[in-house]
Amino acid sequence: MLSHIPNQEGAIAAALITGDTTEIKKETRQAFVNSGTAHILAISGLHLTLVGGLLFLIFRLIGLCWPPIFLYMPAPKIGAVLSIIGTFFYLQISGGRIPSMRAFFSFSLIMTAILINRTPISLRMVSFSAIIILLLYPESLSTPSFQLSFAAVTGLVAFYERSQLFLTGKTYGKRILFYFCSLFVSSLIASLATTPFIAYHFYKVTLHAISANLIVIPLLSFLIMPLLLLWVCLAPWPFMFEKLSQAIAPLVTAMHETAAFFSGLKGSIIFLTGLSAVSFSLIVFGGLFLCLLKTKLRYAGAALIAAGICHCILFPKERPDLFLANQGTVIGFVDKGHLYTTQRRKKTFLSEIWGDYHGIPQGQRHRLSDRRHPLKNNLTVSGNNILVHTERFSLWVENEHQEKYPHAHIWISKIRHHKPDDFQGHFIGEKDLPHTRFIYAGKSFSK
C-alpha cells in the first residue's frame, strides 16, 4: 500500500485495512484527533461493519443469482454465514484489538439473528458482545477503548430501537426524511455518548466533530472502504491494482484535507479538566438510565446528568502542580498557567498529557533551559528561586525543636535561607514551611 499510494495517503489507507498506524506522522494524527475523526484511523465498528455489510450484500446477490442454492436456503442466510467468515479474516488482518473484537462479536450476533429470524439490532446484542469480551479480557473494562466503543454503540442502538417504534406505521415520506437525517443524528448521538469518557480520560473534547464526521464518514463508507476492499481482492492483477490505487489516492487526500481543515478552525479544541470521578459517574449512570430503562423512570437519567455537570462546575477535580515521571528524573510543574518540563524536547508525550491535564495551551508549555536540572541545581521561575532535588538527602528544619527529616526523596521549595556551616544537608527555614511541598517515600506530608 505504501509503495502504490504515496505520502500520508498510503499510510492512512494501510491503517484503514490493517490497523497499522506506525507510518502516520504525528501532524496527520493530530489533525484527525483535533477534528474529532480519529476513530477513522483505528479499526473499529465502523470499518468492520462496512466490510461485513459489503460482503453480506455481495454474497446475498450471488445467492439470488444462483437459483439451485436459493431454493434450499434463503439468500440473506447465505450472505450472513459467508459475511461472518469474511469479517473474521478481516479481524485477523487488523490485529484483533478491543474495538475490532467488539464490532466482530456484534456483527456476528446480528448475522446470527438473521439466521434464526430474530430482531438483528438490540441492546441484548450489545450486552452479549460486552460479556464475551469481558470474559476473554476482563481488564479491558477500565480501558478508554472499551468504554468509548460501547458508549457509542449503546447510545446508537438505544436510539435506533426507539426510532423504530416511532416510525412504525408512519408514511414513507417520514421514513425517507428519517434516513436522510440518520447520519447527522448518529454523529450527534455518538459524540454525546462518548464526550464524558473523552473528557475524563483525555481532558479535552472537539467542537467540530459532528461537522467533520458528516463529510468524512460518507466519503469513507460509500467510496474509500469499498474501493479498498476491491483493491485488496485485485492484488494478484497488477494492472487493475495500479489503476485502482490512482482512484483511491485523491479520495484519501480529500478525507485528510477535510480533517486538517476542521482541525485548523479556531476553537476546535476545548479543555474539560474539572471532571472528577463523582461527576463522571453521575453522568455515565444518567446516560445508562436513559438508554436502558423502558419506563418513565428513565427520565431520571437527565437529572443525574444535570447533577454530574453541576458537580463538575461547583466541585472541580483537584489538579497537582508537580508531575514526576521515570523515577523522578523527569519533572514538570505548573506556575501561573504555564507548564515547565525538564525534558530535552518541548513537545513530548509527557508534556502533552500534563499540559492537557491542566488545560494549558501549546504556547504556554515550556522546556527548562537549564540542562543540569533536575538532579542538583536550582532553577528560576517567575523571579523565584526554586530547588528541586531527587536524590536521597537529610533535611534540617529551622525551628525551636531543630527537627531533622532523614532520607527525603523529592523536595521542592523556594530558597530563602542558607544552611548552617556544620550541617551537611539541605536546609529550609521555618518561614518557608507553609510554601513547601515534601514528598517522602512516595507520600505527601506537611509540617
XYZ file of C-alpha atoms in Angstrom:
447
model
C 0.000 0.000 0.000
C 2.783 2.389 0.908
C 4.545 1.690 -2.381
C 1.476 2.264 -4.574
C -0.174 5.199 -2.751
C 2.305 7.998 -1.979
C 2.815 10.214 1.076
C 0.480 10.109 4.056
C -2.416 8.885 1.910
C -0.717 5.479 1.663
C -0.191 5.370 5.419
C -3.856 6.217 6.023
C -5.009 3.582 3.518
C -2.819 0.977 5.225
C -4.298 1.917 8.600
C -7.853 1.524 7.286
C -7.181 -2.058 6.175
C -4.566 -3.393 8.600
C -4.897 -1.117 11.621
C -1.157 -0.337 11.423
C -0.686 3.383 12.110
C 3.104 3.403 12.530
C 3.668 5.254 9.232
C 1.185 8.017 10.027
C 3.009 11.182 11.076
C 2.213 12.968 14.311
C 0.859 16.031 12.463
C -1.539 13.877 10.445
C -2.732 12.003 13.502
C -3.206 15.274 15.395
C -5.356 16.669 12.580
C -7.736 13.719 12.884
C -7.737 13.974 16.695
C -8.491 17.711 16.743
C -11.261 17.342 14.167
C -12.951 14.513 16.072
C -12.333 11.943 13.338
C -9.517 9.969 14.998
C -11.782 6.915 15.148
C -11.334 6.684 11.373
C -7.690 5.649 11.831
C -8.426 2.824 14.290
C -10.091 -0.357 13.091
C -13.422 -0.292 14.906
C -17.091 -0.998 14.433
C -17.364 1.451 11.544
C -14.745 -0.315 9.429
C -15.702 -3.875 10.286
C -19.401 -3.190 9.785
C -18.691 -1.607 6.404
C -16.656 -4.629 5.317
C -19.207 -7.072 6.735
C -22.114 -5.183 5.184
C -20.448 -5.142 1.769
C -19.726 -8.867 1.981
C -23.301 -9.558 3.086
C -24.658 -7.579 0.134
C -22.317 -9.279 -2.361
C -22.991 -12.821 -1.122
C -26.715 -12.168 -0.947
C -26.756 -11.012 -4.578
C -24.718 -14.064 -5.596
C -27.199 -16.294 -3.768
C -30.095 -14.656 -5.598
C -28.330 -15.236 -8.913
C -27.843 -18.953 -8.183
C -31.369 -20.455 -8.065
C -30.403 -24.046 -7.044
C -28.931 -22.818 -3.758
C -31.639 -20.211 -3.237
C -34.301 -22.967 -3.333
C -32.800 -24.729 -0.300
C -31.671 -21.726 1.787
C -32.766 -18.055 1.660
C -30.179 -15.704 0.175
C -29.926 -13.487 3.308
C -28.906 -16.510 5.391
C -26.251 -17.475 2.857
C -24.916 -13.932 2.961
C -24.993 -13.945 6.777
C -22.845 -17.084 7.104
C -20.285 -16.049 4.494
C -20.040 -12.464 5.784
C -19.227 -13.754 9.291
C -16.375 -15.783 7.788
C -15.167 -12.773 5.783
C -15.224 -10.394 8.757
C -13.334 -12.971 10.839
C -10.462 -12.844 8.342
C -10.604 -9.038 8.366
C -10.424 -9.156 12.179
C -7.241 -11.233 11.946
C -5.686 -8.851 9.415
C -6.475 -5.810 11.561
C -4.780 -7.181 14.672
C -7.794 -8.125 16.795
C -7.955 -5.021 19.010
C -10.765 -4.484 21.530
C -12.931 -2.198 19.296
C -12.481 -4.634 16.403
C -13.441 -7.603 18.579
C -16.488 -5.757 19.912
C -17.549 -4.981 16.370
C -16.939 -8.560 15.213
C -18.986 -10.095 18.024
C -21.759 -7.550 17.489
C -21.802 -8.142 13.741
C -21.757 -11.917 14.253
C -24.729 -11.661 16.609
C -26.599 -9.531 14.065
C -25.980 -12.143 11.372
C -26.950 -14.925 13.798
C -30.215 -13.100 14.486
C -30.880 -13.089 10.730
C -30.200 -16.833 10.635
C -32.729 -17.566 13.404
C -35.243 -14.927 12.278
C -34.813 -12.588 15.247
C -34.521 -8.798 15.544
C -30.924 -8.141 14.441
C -30.168 -4.897 16.323
C -30.940 -4.617 20.036
C -29.335 -3.765 23.355
C -29.194 -7.504 24.113
C -26.761 -7.808 21.230
C -24.595 -5.095 22.796
C -24.696 -6.786 26.207
C -23.732 -10.181 24.758
C -20.773 -8.595 22.979
C -19.644 -6.932 26.212
C -19.980 -10.190 28.166
C -17.885 -12.123 25.642
C -15.096 -9.526 25.611
C -15.057 -9.212 29.416
C -14.878 -12.988 29.808
C -11.871 -13.074 27.484
C -10.229 -9.813 28.612
C -11.692 -8.647 31.958
C -9.002 -5.965 32.327
C -10.385 -4.153 29.269
C -13.295 -2.788 31.352
C -11.165 0.106 32.619
C -9.615 0.981 29.243
C -10.752 4.024 27.225
C -11.035 1.856 24.110
C -13.654 -0.450 25.656
C -15.590 2.378 27.276
C -15.678 4.617 24.207
C -16.624 1.748 21.913
C -19.542 0.520 23.998
C -20.705 4.010 24.955
C -21.116 4.934 21.296
C -22.813 1.713 20.231
C -25.133 1.663 23.285
C -26.333 5.178 22.544
C -26.848 4.416 18.860
C -28.715 1.137 19.436
C -30.922 2.675 22.141
C -31.867 5.483 19.761
C -32.414 3.019 16.905
C -34.860 0.933 18.964
C -36.920 3.964 19.956
C -36.875 5.463 16.472
C -38.148 2.201 15.013
C -41.079 2.341 17.395
C -41.689 5.958 16.456
C -41.650 5.173 12.743
C -43.928 2.138 12.907
C -46.975 2.800 10.773
C -45.751 6.169 9.562
C -45.743 7.323 5.979
C -42.870 6.647 3.599
C -42.133 10.363 3.470
C -41.303 10.387 7.159
C -39.176 7.273 6.756
C -37.193 8.882 3.924
C -36.708 12.023 5.994
C -35.538 9.875 8.891
C -32.918 8.101 6.786
C -31.713 11.416 5.391
C -31.220 12.741 8.920
C -29.798 9.497 10.304
C -26.187 10.363 9.507
C -26.365 13.682 11.335
C -28.246 12.165 14.263
C -25.826 9.219 14.500
C -22.835 11.558 14.671
C -24.595 13.688 17.276
C -25.543 10.716 19.458
C -22.109 9.097 19.232
C -20.475 12.420 20.129
C -22.769 12.985 23.113
C -22.324 9.407 24.344
C -18.531 9.499 24.192
C -17.908 13.084 25.380
C -17.858 12.229 29.137
C -15.363 9.425 28.545
C -13.151 11.577 26.315
C -13.176 14.419 28.848
C -12.427 12.072 31.746
C -9.569 10.200 30.062
C -8.095 12.833 27.720
C -9.217 16.127 29.367
C -10.402 17.738 26.113
C -13.188 17.463 23.537
C -13.568 18.504 19.918
C -16.192 21.076 18.987
C -16.310 20.382 15.239
C -16.592 16.579 15.424
C -20.153 16.429 14.099
C -19.451 18.689 11.112
C -16.264 16.823 10.216
C -17.910 13.405 10.512
C -20.799 14.472 8.280
C -18.267 14.807 5.457
C -15.702 12.148 6.329
C -17.982 9.202 7.144
C -19.986 9.224 3.856
C -16.718 9.581 1.944
C -15.285 6.609 3.816
C -18.449 4.492 3.708
C -19.524 4.871 0.099
C -16.205 5.329 -1.709
C -12.977 4.670 0.174
C -13.748 1.410 2.031
C -15.483 -0.324 -0.920
C -12.572 0.615 -3.198
C -10.013 -0.533 -0.617
C -11.809 -3.860 -0.256
C -11.827 -4.273 -4.035
C -8.191 -3.126 -4.110
C -7.164 -5.949 -1.764
C -9.086 -8.513 -3.823
C -7.401 -7.347 -7.053
C -3.867 -7.521 -5.627
C -2.873 -10.509 -7.850
C -3.618 -8.477 -11.007
C -1.060 -5.602 -11.150
C -2.758 -3.651 -13.958
C -6.113 -3.253 -12.180
C -4.270 -2.865 -8.899
C -2.379 0.194 -10.175
C -5.463 1.818 -11.714
C -7.428 1.400 -8.517
C -4.582 2.919 -6.491
C -4.812 6.065 -8.614
C -8.544 6.289 -7.875
C -8.145 5.762 -4.113
C -5.357 8.318 -3.543
C -7.391 11.519 -4.230
C -10.281 10.259 -2.099
C -7.988 9.640 0.874
C -6.416 13.061 0.239
C -9.865 14.679 0.390
C -10.571 12.939 3.701
C -7.189 14.024 5.093
C -7.665 17.639 3.989
C -11.157 17.714 5.498
C -9.747 16.624 8.861
C -6.946 19.199 8.582
C -9.440 21.970 7.732
C -11.666 21.352 10.754
C -8.612 20.852 12.949
C -7.339 24.301 11.991
C -10.563 26.128 12.819
C -10.418 28.458 15.793
C -11.720 26.869 18.959
C -11.641 23.327 17.585
C -10.446 22.028 20.981
C -11.902 22.833 24.386
C -10.274 21.590 27.585
C -12.500 19.966 30.238
C -10.166 19.338 33.147
C -12.545 19.510 36.104
C -14.410 16.210 35.587
C -13.893 14.237 38.804
C -14.750 10.585 39.381
C -18.006 11.590 41.106
C -19.107 13.869 38.247
C -18.118 11.248 35.684
C -20.068 8.503 37.492
C -23.217 10.625 37.763
C -23.141 11.457 34.043
C -22.459 7.850 32.989
C -25.213 6.380 35.169
C -27.566 9.069 33.906
C -26.803 8.012 30.347
C -27.407 4.355 31.239
C -30.785 5.261 32.752
C -31.789 6.995 29.520
C -30.597 4.132 27.299
C -31.556 1.006 29.245
C -34.799 1.733 31.090
C -38.124 1.434 29.293
C -40.399 3.168 31.812
C -40.726 6.847 32.681
C -38.070 6.281 35.336
C -35.513 6.636 32.553
C -36.048 10.403 32.593
C -34.330 10.405 35.985
C -31.191 9.911 33.912
C -31.458 13.510 32.727
C -31.470 14.641 36.366
C -28.360 12.542 37.072
C -26.569 14.039 34.070
C -27.502 17.555 35.206
C -26.268 16.723 38.716
C -22.969 15.485 37.287
C -22.477 18.673 35.277
C -23.306 20.854 38.294
C -20.928 18.851 40.481
C -18.190 19.311 37.879
C -18.720 23.089 37.911
C -19.074 23.516 41.679
C -16.522 20.919 42.787
C -13.912 20.591 40.032
C -11.248 17.936 40.279
C -8.113 18.961 42.139
C -5.072 19.078 39.879
C -1.467 18.699 41.027
C 1.125 21.380 40.371
C 4.046 18.931 40.369
C 4.417 15.972 37.993
C 7.050 13.244 38.225
C 7.989 10.507 35.761
C 10.771 7.993 35.094
C 11.568 7.573 38.807
C 11.813 11.304 39.359
C 14.296 12.025 36.577
C 11.647 13.917 34.574
C 9.814 16.685 36.380
C 7.084 19.044 35.295
C 5.408 21.753 37.321
C 2.768 24.409 36.747
C 3.324 28.056 37.610
C 0.768 30.789 36.808
C -0.850 28.879 33.955
C 2.436 27.761 32.381
C 3.889 24.242 32.298
C 7.640 23.762 32.708
C 9.253 20.388 31.993
C 12.806 19.104 32.248
C 12.785 17.106 29.016
C 15.115 17.771 26.112
C 12.301 18.406 23.635
C 9.401 20.800 24.061
C 6.713 18.562 22.561
C 6.778 15.102 24.122
C 4.168 12.590 25.208
C 4.544 13.578 28.863
C 4.284 17.300 28.174
C 1.162 16.671 26.072
C -0.505 14.649 28.828
C 0.500 17.025 31.630
C -0.486 20.095 29.625
C -3.866 18.645 28.667
C -4.459 17.616 32.286
C -4.230 21.276 33.326
C -5.802 22.640 30.121
C -2.655 24.595 29.261
C -2.412 25.705 25.583
C 0.601 24.722 23.487
C 2.066 28.231 23.612
C 2.277 28.088 27.408
C 4.259 24.851 27.632
C 7.988 25.374 28.088
C 11.158 23.336 28.267
C 13.550 24.363 31.017
C 16.775 25.648 29.508
C 18.933 24.578 32.475
C 20.038 21.107 31.399
C 21.686 20.410 34.778
C 18.271 20.239 36.401
C 16.611 18.225 37.993
C 19.280 16.410 39.974
C 21.265 19.047 41.829
C 20.850 22.579 40.618
C 18.405 25.394 41.278
C 16.120 26.973 38.701
C 14.263 30.257 38.456
C 10.553 30.569 37.650
C 8.708 33.907 37.690
C 11.562 35.503 39.621
C 11.569 32.867 42.382
C 14.493 30.573 43.083
C 13.226 27.006 43.228
C 15.139 23.988 44.488
C 14.032 20.610 43.180
C 16.075 17.648 44.330
C 15.513 13.970 43.537
C 18.362 12.342 45.454
C 18.192 10.979 48.985
C 19.252 13.624 51.480
C 18.711 14.836 55.038
C 16.525 17.888 55.599
C 17.006 20.259 58.556
C 14.076 22.428 59.575
C 14.945 25.643 61.432
C 12.565 25.842 64.404
C 12.582 25.567 68.162
C 12.861 21.778 68.092
C 15.618 21.712 65.446
C 13.860 18.803 63.747
C 15.528 16.720 61.083
C 13.789 14.720 58.346
C 16.077 11.976 57.037
C 16.174 10.444 53.591
C 13.673 12.640 51.756
C 13.309 11.579 48.132
C 11.980 14.722 46.483
C 11.801 18.248 47.821
C 10.547 21.413 46.144
C 10.734 24.767 47.898
C 11.503 28.444 47.496
C 15.028 29.143 48.757
C 15.304 31.988 51.285
C 17.973 30.945 53.767
C 21.401 29.388 53.852
C 22.194 26.219 55.732
C 24.414 26.255 58.860
C 28.083 25.600 58.267
C 28.070 22.460 60.391
C 25.079 20.850 58.649
C 25.867 18.568 55.696
C 22.495 18.547 54.006
C 19.767 20.783 52.621
C 18.305 23.500 54.818
C 14.906 25.168 54.936
C 13.786 27.959 57.234
C 10.638 27.889 59.334
C 9.123 30.718 57.269
C 9.313 28.514 54.191
C 7.255 25.671 55.640
C 3.780 26.948 54.585
C 5.025 27.183 50.975
C 6.928 23.916 50.889
C 5.955 20.548 49.449
C 7.588 17.407 50.757
C 7.322 14.017 49.154
C 8.701 11.386 51.483
C 8.778 7.720 50.424
C 6.066 8.452 47.892
C 3.646 10.068 50.369
C 2.956 13.776 50.804
C 3.022 15.356 54.245
C 3.430 18.833 55.715
C 4.729 20.276 58.979
